[in-house]
């Protein structure tokens, strides 16, 4: 038997493949299509205090190997989540990580405090990096001292795993990872979407209502790998690698550059069972390579450190 599980702050995830926030709803939409008990965990769509309609259309554009979105944190709000979604999530046999987004420090704290009173939540992922809202979002996620403050304040409110989701839209993501590690965060999710845009040449207008949006999918995988690699040099806390993972081979690349686990995102829009397939493929790869523990892949890339330009930033 190969060991597939890993732990964050004492919470054991049965394998190293989670589904990424915003790509799997609240887990219930796909319950007849996907055996969620085969996932390491589910990260919910971001929750704010009040329900949000999000941005006006058009909110999604397909680009080569990618998806550009400007959803604007549309969500049902934390109260409806507790009433309508949490009862289902309580009985699923996988870990439930609730993603929180907010437009003020106070709102992050209010949402987390209310969730702390509920049963059935295994941890929190904090979205400090939505590219599509004016308040909060990237204003927070690109400000290292604000990212640190949010992490410190939320740390004081919970003993559950606290995971901060970092944006790649900064010069040195490793500075942010260090700040949240010092603030007491248990893990980082790397990366959130990359700012991008697309233009309708006939209308001479941007395709998205908000002009720019967040790019995800295979188009960003090389960027994500480099960011995970950079962060892995800088911190000791686990990294959840995200960015364009479609296959087990993609996931293995992330583990080799230093991710402890991965999240599958955009691929869920093509096949919501991708996470389960990736988890199975990862186990098969470990079997074929006669590994006792999938952990043996984490950070196992043999790199030419002397040639790495990254080193000079760290
Ligand atoms: C949203 C979009 C993103 O790409 C992201 O990373 C987080 C949030 C959104 O608009 O809801």
mmCIF file of C-alpha atoms and ligand atoms in Angstrom:
data_model
loop_
_atom_site.group_PDB
_atom_site.id
_atom_site.type_symbol
_atom_site.label_atom_id
_atom_site.label_comp_id
_atom_site.label_asym_id
_atom_site.label_seq_id
_atom_site.Cartn_x
_atom_site.Cartn_y
_atom_site.Cartn_z
ATOM 1 C CA UNK A 1 0.000 0.000 0.000
ATOM 2 C CA UNK A 2 1.307 3.368 -1.041
ATOM 3 C CA UNK A 3 0.823 6.247 1.368
ATOM 4 C CA UNK A 4 -1.153 8.888 -0.489
ATOM 5 C CA UNK A 5 -2.267 11.086 2.395
ATOM 6 C CA UNK A 6 -0.763 14.258 3.815
ATOM 7 C CA UNK A 7 -1.627 16.571 6.694
ATOM 8 C CA UNK A 8 -1.903 20.278 7.330
ATOM 9 C CA UNK A 9 -2.071 21.313 10.987
ATOM 10 C CA UNK A 10 -3.183 17.837 12.013
ATOM 11 C CA UNK A 11 -5.943 17.554 9.397
ATOM 12 C CA UNK A 12 -5.342 14.514 7.207
ATOM 13 C CA UNK A 13 -6.230 14.691 3.515
ATOM 14 C CA UNK A 14 -6.624 11.221 1.989
ATOM 15 C CA UNK A 15 -4.655 12.140 -1.124
ATOM 16 C CA UNK A 16 -2.786 15.083 -2.593
ATOM 17 C CA UNK A 17 -5.396 16.225 -5.116
ATOM 18 C CA UNK A 18 -7.997 18.844 -4.211
ATOM 19 C CA UNK A 19 -10.392 20.754 -6.439
ATOM 20 C CA UNK A 20 -9.779 24.487 -6.699
ATOM 21 C CA UNK A 21 -12.079 27.225 -5.502
ATOM 22 C CA UNK A 22 -14.547 28.559 -8.044
ATOM 23 C CA UNK A 23 -14.382 25.482 -10.251
ATOM 24 C CA UNK A 24 -16.483 23.053 -8.216
ATOM 25 C CA UNK A 25 -19.268 25.217 -6.773
ATOM 26 C CA UNK A 26 -20.029 24.063 -3.248
ATOM 27 C CA UNK A 27 -19.495 20.416 -4.154
ATOM 28 C CA UNK A 28 -23.183 19.566 -4.493
ATOM 29 C CA UNK A 29 -23.725 20.439 -8.184
ATOM 30 C CA UNK A 30 -21.637 17.486 -9.353
ATOM 31 C CA UNK A 31 -22.617 14.934 -6.741
ATOM 32 C CA UNK A 32 -24.248 12.605 -9.288
ATOM 33 C CA UNK A 33 -21.284 12.850 -11.667
ATOM 34 C CA UNK A 34 -18.215 12.606 -9.438
ATOM 35 C CA UNK A 35 -17.328 10.405 -6.472
ATOM 36 C CA UNK A 36 -16.022 13.249 -4.324
ATOM 37 C CA UNK A 37 -14.855 10.768 -1.686
ATOM 38 C CA UNK A 38 -11.949 10.008 -4.054
ATOM 39 C CA UNK A 39 -10.672 13.593 -3.747
ATOM 40 C CA UNK A 40 -8.242 14.832 -1.141
ATOM 41 C CA UNK A 41 -10.492 17.809 -0.587
ATOM 42 C CA UNK A 42 -12.875 20.406 -1.960
ATOM 43 C CA UNK A 43 -12.152 24.148 -1.875
ATOM 44 C CA UNK A 44 -15.486 25.960 -2.096
ATOM 45 C CA UNK A 45 -16.259 29.001 -4.203
ATOM 46 C CA UNK A 46 -15.216 32.123 -2.276
ATOM 47 C CA UNK A 47 -17.747 33.258 0.315
ATOM 48 C CA UNK A 48 -18.345 36.815 1.375
ATOM 49 C CA UNK A 49 -20.583 38.103 4.193
ATOM 50 C CA UNK A 50 -23.446 39.101 1.886
ATOM 51 C CA UNK A 51 -24.491 37.370 -1.360
ATOM 52 C CA UNK A 52 -22.907 38.925 -4.448
ATOM 53 C CA UNK A 53 -24.221 38.941 -8.026
ATOM 54 C CA UNK A 54 -20.730 39.443 -9.384
ATOM 55 C CA UNK A 55 -19.758 41.367 -12.492
ATOM 56 C CA UNK A 56 -22.021 42.029 -15.515
ATOM 57 C CA UNK A 57 -21.584 39.780 -18.574
ATOM 58 C CA UNK A 58 -19.508 38.893 -20.411
ATOM 59 C CA UNK A 59 -17.661 37.129 -17.614
ATOM 60 C CA UNK A 60 -15.904 34.214 -19.340
ATOM 61 C CA UNK A 61 -13.817 34.092 -22.518
ATOM 62 C CA UNK A 62 -11.940 31.126 -23.943
ATOM 63 C CA UNK A 63 -8.359 31.880 -25.014
ATOM 64 C CA UNK A 64 -5.666 29.579 -26.452
ATOM 65 C CA UNK A 65 -5.138 26.857 -23.811
ATOM 66 C CA UNK A 66 -6.777 29.103 -21.264
ATOM 67 C CA UNK A 67 -9.862 30.593 -19.735
ATOM 68 C CA UNK A 68 -10.220 34.254 -18.913
ATOM 69 C CA UNK A 69 -12.789 35.058 -16.256
ATOM 70 C CA UNK A 70 -14.220 38.030 -14.479
ATOM 71 C CA UNK A 71 -16.840 36.540 -12.217
ATOM 72 C CA UNK A 72 -16.444 39.228 -9.568
ATOM 73 C CA UNK A 73 -16.836 36.896 -6.599
ATOM 74 C CA UNK A 74 -20.451 36.000 -7.346
ATOM 75 C CA UNK A 75 -21.517 33.858 -4.401
ATOM 76 C CA UNK A 76 -24.453 32.984 -2.171
ATOM 77 C CA UNK A 77 -23.026 34.625 0.957
ATOM 78 C CA UNK A 78 -21.941 32.900 4.133
ATOM 79 C CA UNK A 79 -25.426 32.666 5.718
ATOM 80 C CA UNK A 80 -26.966 30.872 2.724
ATOM 81 C CA UNK A 81 -23.880 28.661 2.556
ATOM 82 C CA UNK A 82 -24.440 27.568 6.143
ATOM 83 C CA UNK A 83 -28.152 26.905 5.596
ATOM 84 C CA UNK A 84 -28.126 25.409 2.108
ATOM 85 C CA UNK A 85 -24.713 23.911 1.353
ATOM 86 C CA UNK A 86 -22.999 22.942 4.586
ATOM 87 C CA UNK A 87 -25.503 20.152 5.458
ATOM 88 C CA UNK A 88 -24.449 18.342 2.247
ATOM 89 C CA UNK A 89 -20.744 19.064 2.730
ATOM 90 C CA UNK A 90 -20.898 17.715 6.319
ATOM 91 C CA UNK A 91 -21.676 14.248 5.047
ATOM 92 C CA UNK A 92 -19.149 14.030 2.204
ATOM 93 C CA UNK A 93 -16.165 11.800 2.850
ATOM 94 C CA UNK A 94 -13.515 14.326 1.901
ATOM 95 C CA UNK A 95 -12.024 17.399 3.516
ATOM 96 C CA UNK A 96 -13.906 20.657 3.106
ATOM 97 C CA UNK A 97 -11.864 23.832 2.800
ATOM 98 C CA UNK A 98 -14.005 26.949 2.783
ATOM 99 C CA UNK A 99 -12.609 29.775 0.672
ATOM 100 C CA UNK A 100 -13.247 33.288 2.007
ATOM 101 C CA UNK A 101 -13.090 36.559 0.062
ATOM 102 C CA UNK A 102 -13.831 39.985 1.489
ATOM 103 C CA UNK A 103 -13.510 43.678 0.807
ATOM 104 C CA UNK A 104 -12.250 44.590 4.280
ATOM 105 C CA UNK A 105 -10.236 43.058 7.088
ATOM 106 C CA UNK A 106 -13.383 43.224 9.226
ATOM 107 C CA UNK A 107 -15.372 41.223 6.672
ATOM 108 C CA UNK A 108 -12.754 38.446 6.518
ATOM 109 C CA UNK A 109 -12.891 38.209 10.305
ATOM 110 C CA UNK A 110 -16.701 38.262 10.460
ATOM 111 C CA UNK A 111 -17.063 35.489 7.882
ATOM 112 C CA UNK A 112 -14.426 33.297 9.527
ATOM 113 C CA UNK A 113 -15.868 33.856 13.028
ATOM 114 C CA UNK A 114 -19.324 32.767 11.871
ATOM 115 C CA UNK A 115 -17.903 29.710 10.115
ATOM 116 C CA UNK A 116 -15.975 28.803 13.287
ATOM 117 C CA UNK A 117 -19.323 28.268 15.029
ATOM 118 C CA UNK A 118 -20.344 25.616 12.471
ATOM 119 C CA UNK A 119 -19.639 21.894 12.314
ATOM 120 C CA UNK A 120 -18.164 20.229 9.249
ATOM 121 C CA UNK A 121 -15.481 22.657 8.068
ATOM 122 C CA UNK A 122 -11.938 21.312 7.967
ATOM 123 C CA UNK A 123 -10.033 24.488 7.132
ATOM 124 C CA UNK A 124 -9.976 27.828 5.375
ATOM 125 C CA UNK A 125 -8.411 29.132 2.208
ATOM 126 C CA UNK A 126 -8.192 32.900 2.091
ATOM 127 C CA UNK A 127 -8.592 34.608 -1.268
ATOM 128 C CA UNK A 128 -6.528 37.781 -1.080
ATOM 129 C CA UNK A 129 -6.067 37.817 -4.791
ATOM 130 C CA UNK A 130 -9.257 38.097 -6.818
ATOM 131 C CA UNK A 131 -8.299 40.092 -9.916
ATOM 132 C CA UNK A 132 -11.880 41.139 -10.661
ATOM 133 C CA UNK A 133 -13.125 43.341 -7.823
ATOM 134 C CA UNK A 134 -12.321 46.946 -6.997
ATOM 135 C CA UNK A 135 -12.365 46.604 -3.209
ATOM 136 C CA UNK A 136 -10.164 44.010 -1.578
ATOM 137 C CA UNK A 137 -8.983 41.512 -4.165
ATOM 138 C CA UNK A 138 -5.679 42.418 -5.706
ATOM 139 C CA UNK A 139 -5.417 45.615 -3.631
ATOM 140 C CA UNK A 140 -4.874 43.275 -0.696
ATOM 141 C CA UNK A 141 -3.047 40.480 -2.455
ATOM 142 C CA UNK A 142 -0.414 42.718 -4.019
ATOM 143 C CA UNK A 143 0.223 44.540 -0.719
ATOM 144 C CA UNK A 144 2.585 42.420 1.329
ATOM 145 C CA UNK A 145 1.918 44.132 4.675
ATOM 146 C CA UNK A 146 -1.861 43.862 4.155
ATOM 147 C CA UNK A 147 -1.533 40.185 3.235
ATOM 148 C CA UNK A 148 0.484 39.691 6.436
ATOM 149 C CA UNK A 149 -2.125 41.541 8.550
ATOM 150 C CA UNK A 150 -5.023 39.523 7.170
ATOM 151 C CA UNK A 151 -3.125 36.302 7.871
ATOM 152 C CA UNK A 152 -2.212 37.383 11.435
ATOM 153 C CA UNK A 153 -5.738 38.424 12.323
ATOM 154 C CA UNK A 154 -7.349 35.278 10.927
ATOM 155 C CA UNK A 155 -4.711 33.105 12.599
ATOM 156 C CA UNK A 156 -5.801 34.515 15.945
ATOM 157 C CA UNK A 157 -9.387 33.428 15.247
ATOM 158 C CA UNK A 158 -8.929 29.772 14.344
ATOM 159 C CA UNK A 159 -7.062 26.617 15.246
ATOM 160 C CA UNK A 160 -8.049 25.045 11.919
ATOM 161 C CA UNK A 161 -5.732 24.982 8.901
ATOM 162 C CA UNK A 162 -5.331 28.484 7.467
ATOM 163 C CA UNK A 163 -4.235 28.522 3.828
ATOM 164 C CA UNK A 164 -3.513 31.786 2.028
ATOM 165 C CA UNK A 165 -4.028 31.827 -1.740
ATOM 166 C CA UNK A 166 -1.365 33.983 -3.360
ATOM 167 C CA UNK A 167 -1.481 35.945 -6.574
ATOM 168 C CA UNK A 168 1.241 35.654 -9.216
ATOM 169 C CA UNK A 169 0.614 39.299 -10.162
ATOM 170 C CA UNK A 170 3.498 40.584 -8.015
ATOM 171 C CA UNK A 171 7.230 40.897 -8.562
ATOM 172 C CA UNK A 172 8.389 38.346 -5.986
ATOM 173 C CA UNK A 173 5.708 35.959 -4.765
ATOM 174 C CA UNK A 174 8.216 34.457 -2.322
ATOM 175 C CA UNK A 175 8.122 37.678 -0.232
ATOM 176 C CA UNK A 176 4.390 37.190 0.227
ATOM 177 C CA UNK A 177 4.815 33.527 1.077
ATOM 178 C CA UNK A 178 7.403 34.423 3.736
ATOM 179 C CA UNK A 179 5.130 37.091 5.198
ATOM 180 C CA UNK A 180 2.180 34.736 5.596
ATOM 181 C CA UNK A 181 4.388 32.000 7.003
ATOM 182 C CA UNK A 182 5.675 34.449 9.630
ATOM 183 C CA UNK A 183 2.062 35.463 10.334
ATOM 184 C CA UNK A 184 1.248 31.872 11.255
ATOM 185 C CA UNK A 185 -0.454 30.564 8.113
ATOM 186 C CA UNK A 186 -0.271 26.798 7.736
ATOM 187 C CA UNK A 187 0.032 26.620 3.947
ATOM 188 C CA UNK A 188 -0.088 28.663 0.752
ATOM 189 C CA UNK A 189 -1.988 28.045 -2.470
ATOM 190 C CA UNK A 190 0.154 29.014 -5.460
ATOM 191 C CA UNK A 191 -1.073 30.429 -7.855
ATOM 192 C CA UNK A 192 -4.301 32.307 -8.322
ATOM 193 C CA UNK A 193 -5.129 33.525 -11.842
ATOM 194 C CA UNK A 194 -2.833 35.692 -13.964
ATOM 195 C CA UNK A 195 -4.217 39.054 -15.153
ATOM 196 C CA UNK A 196 -5.046 38.945 -18.836
ATOM 197 C CA UNK A 197 -7.343 40.404 -21.467
ATOM 198 C CA UNK A 198 -8.872 39.667 -24.852
ATOM 199 C CA UNK A 199 -10.168 42.083 -27.490
ATOM 200 C CA UNK A 200 -13.047 41.799 -29.986
ATOM 201 C CA UNK A 201 -11.451 43.243 -33.126
ATOM 202 C CA UNK A 202 -14.776 43.786 -34.889
ATOM 203 C CA UNK A 203 -16.384 45.737 -32.072
ATOM 204 C CA UNK A 204 -13.019 47.225 -31.074
ATOM 205 C CA UNK A 205 -13.963 46.473 -27.504
ATOM 206 C CA UNK A 206 -12.610 44.307 -24.718
ATOM 207 C CA UNK A 207 -14.320 40.928 -24.610
ATOM 208 C CA UNK A 208 -14.799 41.030 -20.838
ATOM 209 C CA UNK A 209 -17.102 43.601 -19.246
ATOM 210 C CA UNK A 210 -14.348 44.522 -16.795
ATOM 211 C CA UNK A 211 -11.718 44.766 -19.581
ATOM 212 C CA UNK A 212 -9.212 42.545 -17.768
ATOM 213 C CA UNK A 213 -9.765 39.240 -16.008
ATOM 214 C CA UNK A 214 -8.014 36.257 -14.513
ATOM 215 C CA UNK A 215 -6.343 33.759 -16.852
ATOM 216 C CA UNK A 216 -6.315 30.089 -15.876
ATOM 217 C CA UNK A 217 -5.825 26.719 -17.533
ATOM 218 C CA UNK A 218 -2.836 25.067 -19.253
ATOM 219 C CA UNK A 219 -1.707 28.462 -20.611
ATOM 220 C CA UNK A 220 -0.496 29.377 -17.106
ATOM 221 C CA UNK A 221 1.067 26.069 -16.060
ATOM 222 C CA UNK A 222 4.683 27.087 -16.780
ATOM 223 C CA UNK A 223 4.148 30.321 -14.828
ATOM 224 C CA UNK A 224 2.612 28.410 -11.933
ATOM 225 C CA UNK A 225 5.471 25.900 -11.833
ATOM 226 C CA UNK A 226 8.045 28.689 -11.651
ATOM 227 C CA UNK A 227 6.097 30.404 -8.839
ATOM 228 C CA UNK A 228 5.749 27.177 -6.857
ATOM 229 C CA UNK A 229 9.455 26.534 -7.323
ATOM 230 C CA UNK A 230 10.274 30.057 -6.122
ATOM 231 C CA UNK A 231 8.022 29.754 -3.061
ATOM 232 C CA UNK A 232 9.410 26.313 -2.238
ATOM 233 C CA UNK A 233 12.880 27.841 -1.910
ATOM 234 C CA UNK A 234 11.578 30.462 0.493
ATOM 235 C CA UNK A 235 9.236 28.777 3.015
ATOM 236 C CA UNK A 236 8.827 25.577 5.023
ATOM 237 C CA UNK A 237 5.013 25.496 5.095
ATOM 238 C CA UNK A 238 3.259 23.262 2.542
ATOM 239 C CA UNK A 239 2.437 24.612 -0.909
ATOM 240 C CA UNK A 240 -0.746 23.660 -2.730
ATOM 241 C CA UNK A 241 0.250 23.933 -6.398
ATOM 242 C CA UNK A 242 -2.379 25.225 -8.841
ATOM 243 C CA UNK A 243 -2.312 26.286 -12.452
ATOM 244 C CA UNK A 244 -3.431 24.406 -15.524
ATOM 245 C CA UNK A 245 -3.329 20.876 -14.135
ATOM 246 C CA UNK A 246 -5.155 18.572 -16.558
ATOM 247 C CA UNK A 247 -3.398 15.234 -15.960
ATOM 248 C CA UNK A 248 -1.497 13.272 -13.329
ATOM 249 C CA UNK A 249 1.706 14.131 -15.213
ATOM 250 C CA UNK A 250 0.977 17.828 -14.694
ATOM 251 C CA UNK A 251 0.388 17.213 -10.980
ATOM 252 C CA UNK A 252 3.689 15.319 -10.710
ATOM 253 C CA UNK A 253 5.547 18.302 -12.177
ATOM 254 C CA UNK A 254 4.097 20.463 -9.391
ATOM 255 C CA UNK A 255 5.102 17.960 -6.701
ATOM 256 C CA UNK A 256 8.631 17.691 -8.107
ATOM 257 C CA UNK A 257 9.147 21.475 -7.956
ATOM 258 C CA UNK A 258 8.030 21.508 -4.332
ATOM 259 C CA UNK A 259 4.243 21.417 -4.014
ATOM 260 C CA UNK A 260 3.024 19.196 -1.179
ATOM 261 C CA UNK A 261 -0.324 18.767 -2.926
ATOM 262 C CA UNK A 262 -2.181 20.188 -5.914
ATOM 263 C CA UNK A 263 -5.510 21.696 -6.829
ATOM 264 C CA UNK A 264 -7.285 20.999 -10.106
ATOM 265 C CA UNK A 265 -9.233 24.018 -11.353
ATOM 266 C CA UNK A 266 -10.141 24.944 -14.916
ATOM 267 C CA UNK A 267 -10.055 21.289 -16.041
ATOM 268 C CA UNK A 268 -13.241 20.782 -13.995
ATOM 269 C CA UNK A 269 -15.149 22.836 -16.568
ATOM 270 C CA UNK A 270 -14.269 20.220 -19.187
ATOM 271 C CA UNK A 271 -14.635 17.194 -16.916
ATOM 272 C CA UNK A 272 -15.564 17.590 -13.240
ATOM 273 C CA UNK A 273 -14.022 14.161 -12.658
ATOM 274 C CA UNK A 274 -10.522 15.388 -13.560
ATOM 275 C CA UNK A 275 -9.440 15.620 -9.901
ATOM 276 C CA UNK A 276 -10.371 11.983 -9.302
ATOM 277 C CA UNK A 277 -8.538 10.938 -12.486
ATOM 278 C CA UNK A 278 -5.449 12.910 -11.447
ATOM 279 C CA UNK A 279 -5.491 11.299 -7.973
ATOM 280 C CA UNK A 280 -5.706 7.831 -9.529
ATOM 281 C CA UNK A 281 -2.952 8.616 -12.029
ATOM 282 C CA UNK A 282 -0.732 9.886 -9.248
ATOM 283 C CA UNK A 283 -1.205 6.673 -7.286
ATOM 284 C CA UNK A 284 -0.428 4.572 -10.388
ATOM 285 C CA UNK A 285 2.745 6.579 -11.051
ATOM 286 C CA UNK A 286 3.861 6.017 -7.468
ATOM 287 C CA UNK A 287 3.142 2.285 -7.852
ATOM 288 C CA UNK A 288 5.085 2.080 -11.103
ATOM 289 C CA UNK A 289 8.027 3.795 -9.452
ATOM 290 C CA UNK A 290 7.698 1.610 -6.359
ATOM 291 C CA UNK A 291 7.371 4.528 -4.003
ATOM 292 C CA UNK A 292 6.227 3.853 -0.454
ATOM 293 C CA UNK A 293 4.822 7.356 -0.116
ATOM 294 C CA UNK A 294 3.785 9.955 -2.714
ATOM 295 C CA UNK A 295 5.680 12.403 -0.480
ATOM 296 C CA UNK A 296 8.888 11.058 -2.040
ATOM 297 C CA UNK A 297 8.023 13.112 -5.131
ATOM 298 C CA UNK A 298 7.722 16.401 -3.250
ATOM 299 C CA UNK A 299 10.659 18.664 -4.109
ATOM 300 C CA UNK A 300 12.452 15.736 -5.720
ATOM 301 C CA UNK A 301 13.430 17.606 -8.886
ATOM 302 C CA UNK A 302 17.180 17.638 -9.341
ATOM 303 C CA UNK A 303 17.761 21.213 -10.382
ATOM 304 C CA UNK A 304 20.750 23.049 -11.670
ATOM 305 C CA UNK A 305 20.718 25.431 -8.749
ATOM 306 C CA UNK A 306 23.905 27.086 -9.912
ATOM 307 C CA UNK A 307 22.096 28.148 -13.073
ATOM 308 C CA UNK A 308 18.865 29.231 -11.399
ATOM 309 C CA UNK A 309 18.202 32.918 -11.843
ATOM 310 C CA UNK A 310 15.579 32.623 -9.106
ATOM 311 C CA UNK A 311 18.268 32.200 -6.455
ATOM 312 C CA UNK A 312 19.325 35.826 -6.739
ATOM 313 C CA UNK A 313 15.873 37.000 -5.612
ATOM 314 C CA UNK A 314 15.704 34.900 -2.493
HETATM 315 C C1 LIG B 1 -12.526 35.380 -9.191
HETATM 316 C C2 LIG B 1 -11.827 35.138 -10.308
HETATM 317 C C3 LIG B 1 -10.581 34.626 -10.229
HETATM 318 O O1 LIG B 1 -9.868 34.343 -11.318
HETATM 319 C C4 LIG B 1 -10.010 34.346 -9.039
HETATM 320 O O2 LIG B 1 -8.784 33.866 -9.076
HETATM 321 C C5 LIG B 1 -10.702 34.572 -7.901
HETATM 322 C C6 LIG B 1 -11.982 35.088 -7.991
HETATM 323 C C7 LIG B 1 -13.834 36.012 -9.356
HETATM 324 O O3 LIG B 1 -13.932 36.917 -10.190
HETATM 325 O O4 LIG B 1 -14.809 35.636 -8.689
#
